[in-house]
Amino acid sequence: DVLDPERLILCPYNKHHRIRACRFPYHLVKCRKSYPELAKELATCPFNARHLVPQADLSDHIMKCNDKSLMEQDMVNQSSDFQREQMNAGSTWQAPPCDEDWE
């Protein structure tokens, strides 16, 4: 299960490291410091900071990343929520009282 915090994830810096998902972000920070040369070769996915891929493969990863569709769907939902709020709000503008008498 992708959402299971106890599932084991392979570290991109050291394939012998298997880390629980709930600890993975902390491990990435720690391991990045231990492997600075490898860290220079890896790029971070713009949709999920836990995805570290070789820089040459980043564009391919971006096209196929599962989190991309989640992000796009979230943006669509936020946009439609905003539009719905705008439509429901209507105009609150009222004309100011007029002191002029044209008759």
mmCIF file of N, CA and C in Angstrom:
data_model
loop_
_atom_site.group_PDB
_atom_site.id
_atom_site.type_symbol
_atom_site.label_atom_id
_atom_site.label_comp_id
_atom_site.label_asym_id
_atom_site.label_seq_id
_atom_site.Cartn_x
_atom_site.Cartn_y
_atom_site.Cartn_z
ATOM 1 N N ASP A 1 0.853 -1.195 0.000
ATOM 2 C CA ASP A 1 0.000 0.000 0.000
ATOM 3 C C ASP A 1 0.883 1.237 0.000
ATOM 4 N N VAL A 2 0.640 2.120 -0.925
ATOM 5 C CA VAL A 2 1.451 3.324 -1.086
ATOM 6 C C VAL A 2 1.330 4.244 0.132
ATOM 7 N N LEU A 3 0.204 4.230 0.803
ATOM 8 C CA LEU A 3 -0.018 5.121 1.936
ATOM 9 C C LEU A 3 0.414 4.521 3.274
ATOM 10 N N ASP A 4 0.891 3.288 3.275
ATOM 11 C CA ASP A 4 1.318 2.634 4.507
ATOM 12 C C ASP A 4 2.607 3.265 5.031
ATOM 13 N N PRO A 5 2.583 3.893 6.218
ATOM 14 C CA PRO A 5 3.780 4.546 6.744
ATOM 15 C C PRO A 5 4.869 3.561 7.159
ATOM 16 N N GLU A 6 4.535 2.275 7.259
ATOM 17 C CA GLU A 6 5.511 1.265 7.665
ATOM 18 C C GLU A 6 6.153 0.536 6.483
ATOM 19 N N ARG A 7 5.709 0.819 5.265
ATOM 20 C CA ARG A 7 6.302 0.134 4.113
ATOM 21 C C ARG A 7 7.766 0.552 3.965
ATOM 22 N N LEU A 8 8.560 -0.322 3.399
ATOM 23 C CA LEU A 8 9.986 -0.053 3.245
ATOM 24 C C LEU A 8 10.276 0.511 1.861
ATOM 25 N N ILE A 9 11.121 1.536 1.852
ATOM 26 C CA ILE A 9 11.510 2.209 0.611
ATOM 27 C C ILE A 9 13.026 2.124 0.487
ATOM 28 N N LEU A 10 13.492 1.886 -0.724
ATOM 29 C CA LEU A 10 14.937 1.847 -0.974
ATOM 30 C C LEU A 10 15.495 3.262 -1.038
ATOM 31 N N CYS A 11 16.596 3.475 -0.387
ATOM 32 C CA CYS A 11 17.276 4.762 -0.403
ATOM 33 C C CYS A 11 17.941 4.966 -1.770
ATOM 34 N N PRO A 12 17.780 6.143 -2.380
ATOM 35 C CA PRO A 12 18.418 6.376 -3.685
ATOM 36 C C PRO A 12 19.938 6.567 -3.577
ATOM 37 N N TYR A 13 20.428 6.808 -2.382
ATOM 38 C CA TYR A 13 21.859 7.023 -2.184
ATOM 39 C C TYR A 13 22.606 5.725 -1.880
ATOM 40 N N ASN A 14 21.956 4.802 -1.190
ATOM 41 C CA ASN A 14 22.591 3.547 -0.826
ATOM 42 C C ASN A 14 21.535 2.450 -0.917
ATOM 43 N N LYS A 15 21.680 1.548 -1.884
ATOM 44 C CA LYS A 15 20.674 0.509 -2.142
ATOM 45 C C LYS A 15 20.560 -0.503 -0.999
ATOM 46 N N HIS A 16 21.488 -0.472 -0.057
ATOM 47 C CA HIS A 16 21.414 -1.368 1.099
ATOM 48 C C HIS A 16 20.535 -0.775 2.202
ATOM 49 N N HIS A 17 20.185 0.481 2.079
ATOM 50 C CA HIS A 17 19.315 1.133 3.060
ATOM 51 C C HIS A 17 17.859 0.903 2.671
ATOM 52 N N ARG A 18 17.111 0.326 3.584
ATOM 53 C CA ARG A 18 15.651 0.175 3.421
ATOM 54 C C ARG A 18 15.018 0.910 4.587
ATOM 55 N N ILE A 19 14.264 1.947 4.285
ATOM 56 C CA ILE A 19 13.761 2.861 5.312
ATOM 57 C C ILE A 19 12.237 2.833 5.310
ATOM 58 N N ARG A 20 11.658 2.906 6.516
ATOM 59 C CA ARG A 20 10.203 3.010 6.608
ATOM 60 C C ARG A 20 9.760 4.324 5.976
ATOM 61 N N ALA A 21 8.624 4.303 5.311
ATOM 62 C CA ALA A 21 8.118 5.475 4.591
ATOM 63 C C ALA A 21 7.971 6.687 5.505
ATOM 64 N N CYS A 22 7.565 6.466 6.742
ATOM 65 C CA CYS A 22 7.370 7.594 7.657
ATOM 66 C C CYS A 22 8.683 8.272 8.033
ATOM 67 N N ARG A 23 9.812 7.574 7.897
ATOM 68 C CA ARG A 23 11.127 8.130 8.229
ATOM 69 C C ARG A 23 11.916 8.563 6.999
ATOM 70 N N PHE A 24 11.379 8.277 5.818
ATOM 71 C CA PHE A 24 12.118 8.479 4.574
ATOM 72 C C PHE A 24 12.589 9.915 4.345
ATOM 73 N N PRO A 25 11.756 10.945 4.548
ATOM 74 C CA PRO A 25 12.250 12.317 4.320
ATOM 75 C C PRO A 25 13.450 12.669 5.196
ATOM 76 N N TYR A 26 13.425 12.222 6.450
ATOM 77 C CA TYR A 26 14.547 12.503 7.355
ATOM 78 C C TYR A 26 15.798 11.759 6.902
ATOM 79 N N HIS A 27 15.593 10.526 6.447
ATOM 80 C CA HIS A 27 16.722 9.735 5.978
ATOM 81 C C HIS A 27 17.362 10.368 4.741
ATOM 82 N N LEU A 28 16.544 10.882 3.836
ATOM 83 C CA LEU A 28 17.088 11.508 2.626
ATOM 84 C C LEU A 28 18.022 12.663 2.974
ATOM 85 N N VAL A 29 17.617 13.485 3.926
ATOM 86 C CA VAL A 29 18.447 14.628 4.330
ATOM 87 C C VAL A 29 19.773 14.129 4.899
ATOM 88 N N LYS A 30 19.708 13.130 5.761
ATOM 89 C CA LYS A 30 20.911 12.587 6.395
ATOM 90 C C LYS A 30 21.826 11.915 5.365
ATOM 91 N N CYS A 31 21.238 11.100 4.507
ATOM 92 C CA CYS A 31 22.034 10.351 3.539
ATOM 93 C C CYS A 31 22.621 11.270 2.472
ATOM 94 N N ARG A 32 21.921 12.323 2.139
ATOM 95 C CA ARG A 32 22.421 13.280 1.153
ATOM 96 C C ARG A 32 23.767 13.860 1.610
ATOM 97 N N LYS A 33 23.886 14.115 2.897
ATOM 98 C CA LYS A 33 25.138 14.652 3.450
ATOM 99 C C LYS A 33 26.251 13.612 3.404
ATOM 100 N N SER A 34 25.887 12.345 3.525
ATOM 101 C CA SER A 34 26.883 11.273 3.517
ATOM 102 C C SER A 34 27.376 10.930 2.116
ATOM 103 N N TYR A 35 26.582 11.266 1.106
ATOM 104 C CA TYR A 35 26.924 10.942 -0.281
ATOM 105 C C TYR A 35 26.841 12.195 -1.156
ATOM 106 N N PRO A 36 27.691 13.197 -0.911
ATOM 107 C CA PRO A 36 27.576 14.474 -1.642
ATOM 108 C C PRO A 36 27.812 14.341 -3.150
ATOM 109 N N GLU A 37 28.692 13.440 -3.572
ATOM 110 C CA GLU A 37 28.956 13.283 -5.004
ATOM 111 C C GLU A 37 27.741 12.691 -5.718
ATOM 112 N N LEU A 38 27.118 11.705 -5.113
ATOM 113 C CA LEU A 38 25.920 11.114 -5.708
ATOM 114 C C LEU A 38 24.765 12.111 -5.666
ATOM 115 N N ALA A 39 24.701 12.906 -4.619
ATOM 116 C CA ALA A 39 23.633 13.904 -4.492
ATOM 117 C C ALA A 39 23.681 14.904 -5.651
ATOM 118 N N LYS A 40 24.876 15.222 -6.134
ATOM 119 C CA LYS A 40 25.019 16.147 -7.262
ATOM 120 C C LYS A 40 24.459 15.556 -8.553
ATOM 121 N N GLU A 41 24.440 14.240 -8.653
ATOM 122 C CA GLU A 41 23.990 13.570 -9.864
ATOM 123 C C GLU A 41 22.481 13.328 -9.891
ATOM 124 N N LEU A 42 21.834 13.470 -8.727
ATOM 125 C CA LEU A 42 20.405 13.195 -8.641
ATOM 126 C C LEU A 42 19.601 14.490 -8.677
ATOM 127 N N ALA A 43 18.448 14.418 -9.300
ATOM 128 C CA ALA A 43 17.535 15.558 -9.372
ATOM 129 C C ALA A 43 16.269 15.215 -8.598
ATOM 130 N N THR A 44 15.628 16.240 -8.049
ATOM 131 C CA THR A 44 14.403 16.057 -7.274
ATOM 132 C C THR A 44 13.193 16.295 -8.160
ATOM 133 N N CYS A 45 12.242 15.395 -8.082
ATOM 134 C CA CYS A 45 10.992 15.517 -8.835
ATOM 135 C C CYS A 45 10.226 16.738 -8.331
ATOM 136 N N PRO A 46 9.695 17.573 -9.223
ATOM 137 C CA PRO A 46 8.937 18.748 -8.784
ATOM 138 C C PRO A 46 7.575 18.405 -8.177
ATOM 139 N N PHE A 47 7.123 17.169 -8.353
ATOM 140 C CA PHE A 47 5.823 16.767 -7.837
ATOM 141 C C PHE A 47 5.908 16.013 -6.512
ATOM 142 N N ASN A 48 7.077 15.444 -6.216
ATOM 143 C CA ASN A 48 7.260 14.708 -4.977
ATOM 144 C C ASN A 48 8.745 14.715 -4.631
ATOM 145 N N ALA A 49 9.092 15.404 -3.557
ATOM 146 C CA ALA A 49 10.499 15.557 -3.169
ATOM 147 C C ALA A 49 11.140 14.237 -2.756
ATOM 148 N N ARG A 50 10.341 13.210 -2.565
ATOM 149 C CA ARG A 50 10.888 11.892 -2.223
ATOM 150 C C ARG A 50 11.395 11.166 -3.458
ATOM 151 N N HIS A 51 11.054 11.660 -4.627
ATOM 152 C CA HIS A 51 11.517 11.041 -5.871
ATOM 153 C C HIS A 51 12.836 11.681 -6.277
ATOM 154 N N LEU A 52 13.913 10.937 -6.161
ATOM 155 C CA LEU A 52 15.232 11.384 -6.603
ATOM 156 C C LEU A 52 15.647 10.491 -7.764
ATOM 157 N N VAL A 53 15.913 11.104 -8.896
ATOM 158 C CA VAL A 53 16.260 10.357 -10.107
ATOM 159 C C VAL A 53 17.527 10.967 -10.712
ATOM 160 N N PRO A 54 18.259 10.186 -11.511
ATOM 161 C CA PRO A 54 19.412 10.770 -12.205
ATOM 162 C C PRO A 54 18.957 11.970 -13.041
ATOM 163 N N GLN A 55 19.784 13.006 -13.067
ATOM 164 C CA GLN A 55 19.403 14.238 -13.770
ATOM 165 C C GLN A 55 19.023 13.983 -15.217
ATOM 166 N N ALA A 56 19.698 13.046 -15.862
ATOM 167 C CA ALA A 56 19.407 12.744 -17.269
ATOM 168 C C ALA A 56 18.016 12.137 -17.441
ATOM 169 N N ASP A 57 17.471 11.527 -16.399
ATOM 170 C CA ASP A 57 16.167 10.866 -16.477
ATOM 171 C C ASP A 57 15.027 11.722 -15.941
ATOM 172 N N LEU A 58 15.321 12.936 -15.497
ATOM 173 C CA LEU A 58 14.293 13.760 -14.851
ATOM 174 C C LEU A 58 13.122 14.072 -15.779
ATOM 175 N N SER A 59 13.378 14.474 -17.009
ATOM 176 C CA SER A 59 12.266 14.833 -17.902
ATOM 177 C C SER A 59 11.375 13.619 -18.170
ATOM 178 N N ASP A 60 11.972 12.446 -18.318
ATOM 179 C CA ASP A 60 11.182 11.232 -18.514
ATOM 180 C C ASP A 60 10.366 10.928 -17.261
ATOM 181 N N HIS A 61 10.978 11.094 -16.100
ATOM 182 C CA HIS A 61 10.266 10.858 -14.838
ATOM 183 C C HIS A 61 9.087 11.821 -14.695
ATOM 184 N N ILE A 62 9.297 13.074 -15.032
ATOM 185 C CA ILE A 62 8.233 14.084 -14.916
ATOM 186 C C ILE A 62 7.040 13.702 -15.777
ATOM 187 N N MET A 63 7.293 13.187 -16.964
ATOM 188 C CA MET A 63 6.199 12.795 -17.864
ATOM 189 C C MET A 63 5.399 11.616 -17.297
ATOM 190 N N LYS A 64 6.071 10.724 -16.552
ATOM 191 C CA LYS A 64 5.434 9.502 -16.083
ATOM 192 C C LYS A 64 5.080 9.509 -14.592
ATOM 193 N N CYS A 65 5.456 10.532 -13.881
ATOM 194 C CA CYS A 65 5.288 10.558 -12.422
ATOM 195 C C CYS A 65 3.802 10.455 -12.036
ATOM 196 N N ASN A 66 3.482 9.513 -11.164
ATOM 197 C CA ASN A 66 2.103 9.328 -10.703
ATOM 198 C C ASN A 66 1.608 10.529 -9.917
ATOM 199 N N ASP A 67 2.499 11.204 -9.228
ATOM 200 C CA ASP A 67 2.102 12.356 -8.419
ATOM 201 C C ASP A 67 1.750 13.568 -9.281
ATOM 202 N N LYS A 68 2.174 13.567 -10.523
ATOM 203 C CA LYS A 68 1.843 14.667 -11.425
ATOM 204 C C LYS A 68 0.332 14.747 -11.630
ATOM 205 N N SER A 69 -0.298 13.618 -11.849
ATOM 206 C CA SER A 69 -1.751 13.622 -12.067
ATOM 207 C C SER A 69 -2.485 14.055 -10.806
ATOM 208 N N LEU A 70 -1.968 13.669 -9.638
ATOM 209 C CA LEU A 70 -2.584 14.106 -8.381
ATOM 210 C C LEU A 70 -2.485 15.620 -8.233
ATOM 211 N N MET A 71 -1.334 16.169 -8.572
ATOM 212 C CA MET A 71 -1.117 17.609 -8.477
ATOM 213 C C MET A 71 -2.018 18.352 -9.461
ATOM 214 N N GLU A 72 -2.091 17.848 -10.692
ATOM 215 C CA GLU A 72 -2.934 18.486 -11.699
ATOM 216 C C GLU A 72 -4.401 18.446 -11.283
ATOM 217 N N GLN A 73 -4.845 17.305 -10.738
ATOM 218 C CA GLN A 73 -6.235 17.187 -10.295
ATOM 219 C C GLN A 73 -6.515 18.144 -9.148
ATOM 220 N N ASP A 74 -5.567 18.293 -8.253
ATOM 221 C CA ASP A 74 -5.717 19.227 -7.131
ATOM 222 C C ASP A 74 -5.841 20.658 -7.638
ATOM 223 N N MET A 75 -5.052 21.007 -8.652
ATOM 224 C CA MET A 75 -5.110 22.355 -9.220
ATOM 225 C C MET A 75 -6.463 22.595 -9.888
ATOM 226 N N VAL A 76 -6.975 21.584 -10.583
ATOM 227 C CA VAL A 76 -8.290 21.710 -11.227
ATOM 228 C C VAL A 76 -9.365 21.899 -10.163
ATOM 229 N N ASN A 77 -9.285 21.128 -9.093
ATOM 230 C CA ASN A 77 -10.271 21.247 -8.018
ATOM 231 C C ASN A 77 -10.224 22.626 -7.372
ATOM 232 N N GLN A 78 -9.031 23.141 -7.122
ATOM 233 C CA GLN A 78 -8.904 24.468 -6.516
ATOM 234 C C GLN A 78 -9.462 25.532 -7.451
ATOM 235 N N SER A 79 -9.200 25.408 -8.738
ATOM 236 C CA SER A 79 -9.682 26.380 -9.711
ATOM 237 C C SER A 79 -11.208 26.364 -9.772
ATOM 238 N N SER A 80 -11.795 25.176 -9.795
ATOM 239 C CA SER A 80 -13.259 25.095 -9.868
ATOM 240 C C SER A 80 -13.891 25.589 -8.568
ATOM 241 N N ASP A 81 -13.242 25.352 -7.427
ATOM 242 C CA ASP A 81 -13.739 25.879 -6.155
ATOM 243 C C ASP A 81 -13.737 27.399 -6.172
ATOM 244 N N PHE A 82 -12.671 27.985 -6.693
ATOM 245 C CA PHE A 82 -12.561 29.443 -6.766
ATOM 246 C C PHE A 82 -13.651 30.008 -7.670
ATOM 247 N N GLN A 83 -13.847 29.383 -8.828
ATOM 248 C CA GLN A 83 -14.874 29.846 -9.758
ATOM 249 C C GLN A 83 -16.262 29.734 -9.134
ATOM 250 N N ARG A 84 -16.511 28.645 -8.415
ATOM 251 C CA ARG A 84 -17.804 28.461 -7.767
ATOM 252 C C ARG A 84 -18.026 29.535 -6.703
ATOM 253 N N GLU A 85 -16.981 29.862 -5.936
ATOM 254 C CA GLU A 85 -17.086 30.916 -4.924
ATOM 255 C C GLU A 85 -17.384 32.263 -5.571
ATOM 256 N N GLN A 86 -16.728 32.532 -6.698
ATOM 257 C CA GLN A 86 -16.950 33.794 -7.392
ATOM 258 C C GLN A 86 -18.387 33.898 -7.900
ATOM 259 N N MET A 87 -18.910 32.811 -8.411
ATOM 260 C CA MET A 87 -20.281 32.824 -8.926
ATOM 261 C C MET A 87 -21.287 32.975 -7.783
ATOM 262 N N ASN A 88 -21.020 32.328 -6.664
ATOM 263 C CA ASN A 88 -21.937 32.402 -5.533
ATOM 264 C C ASN A 88 -21.881 33.749 -4.831
ATOM 265 N N ALA A 89 -20.728 34.382 -4.885
ATOM 266 C CA ALA A 89 -20.567 35.654 -4.189
ATOM 267 C C ALA A 89 -21.415 36.737 -4.845
ATOM 268 N N GLY A 90 -21.528 36.702 -6.149
ATOM 269 C CA GLY A 90 -22.291 37.729 -6.855
ATOM 270 C C GLY A 90 -21.664 39.095 -6.627
ATOM 271 N N SER A 91 -22.341 40.101 -7.095
ATOM 272 C CA SER A 91 -21.828 41.457 -6.942
ATOM 273 C C SER A 91 -22.447 42.093 -5.707
ATOM 274 N N THR A 92 -21.642 42.689 -4.877
ATOM 275 C CA THR A 92 -22.130 43.372 -3.678
ATOM 276 C C THR A 92 -22.112 44.877 -3.878
ATOM 277 N N TRP A 93 -21.788 45.312 -5.092
ATOM 278 C CA TRP A 93 -21.711 46.741 -5.375
ATOM 279 C C TRP A 93 -23.101 47.347 -5.368
ATOM 280 N N GLN A 94 -23.212 48.500 -4.736
ATOM 281 C CA GLN A 94 -24.469 49.238 -4.735
ATOM 282 C C GLN A 94 -24.177 50.666 -5.170
ATOM 283 N N ALA A 95 -25.105 51.205 -5.916
ATOM 284 C CA ALA A 95 -24.927 52.580 -6.375
ATOM 285 C C ALA A 95 -25.008 53.521 -5.162
ATOM 286 N N PRO A 96 -24.150 54.548 -5.132
ATOM 287 C CA PRO A 96 -24.215 55.510 -4.019
ATOM 288 C C PRO A 96 -25.495 56.337 -4.115
ATOM 289 N N PRO A 97 -25.969 56.837 -3.002
ATOM 290 C CA PRO A 97 -27.175 57.663 -3.053
ATOM 291 C C PRO A 97 -26.918 58.914 -3.894
ATOM 292 N N CYS A 98 -27.924 59.310 -4.638
ATOM 293 C CA CYS A 98 -27.777 60.442 -5.534
ATOM 294 C C CYS A 98 -28.500 61.657 -4.915
ATOM 295 N N ASP A 99 -27.786 62.754 -4.779
ATOM 296 C CA ASP A 99 -28.353 63.967 -4.208
ATOM 297 C C ASP A 99 -28.910 64.896 -5.291
ATOM 298 N N GLU A 100 -28.701 64.556 -6.550
ATOM 299 C CA GLU A 100 -29.128 65.426 -7.627
ATOM 300 C C GLU A 100 -30.610 65.248 -7.915
ATOM 301 N N ASP A 101 -31.285 66.368 -8.223
ATOM 302 C CA ASP A 101 -32.685 66.318 -8.594
ATOM 303 C C ASP A 101 -32.807 66.859 -10.011
ATOM 304 N N TRP A 102 -33.163 66.014 -10.969
ATOM 305 C CA TRP A 102 -33.195 66.412 -12.360
ATOM 306 C C TRP A 102 -34.568 66.969 -12.775
ATOM 307 N N GLU A 103 -35.462 67.092 -11.878
ATOM 308 C CA GLU A 103 -36.783 67.581 -12.238
ATOM 309 C C GLU A 103 -37.040 68.959 -11.713
#
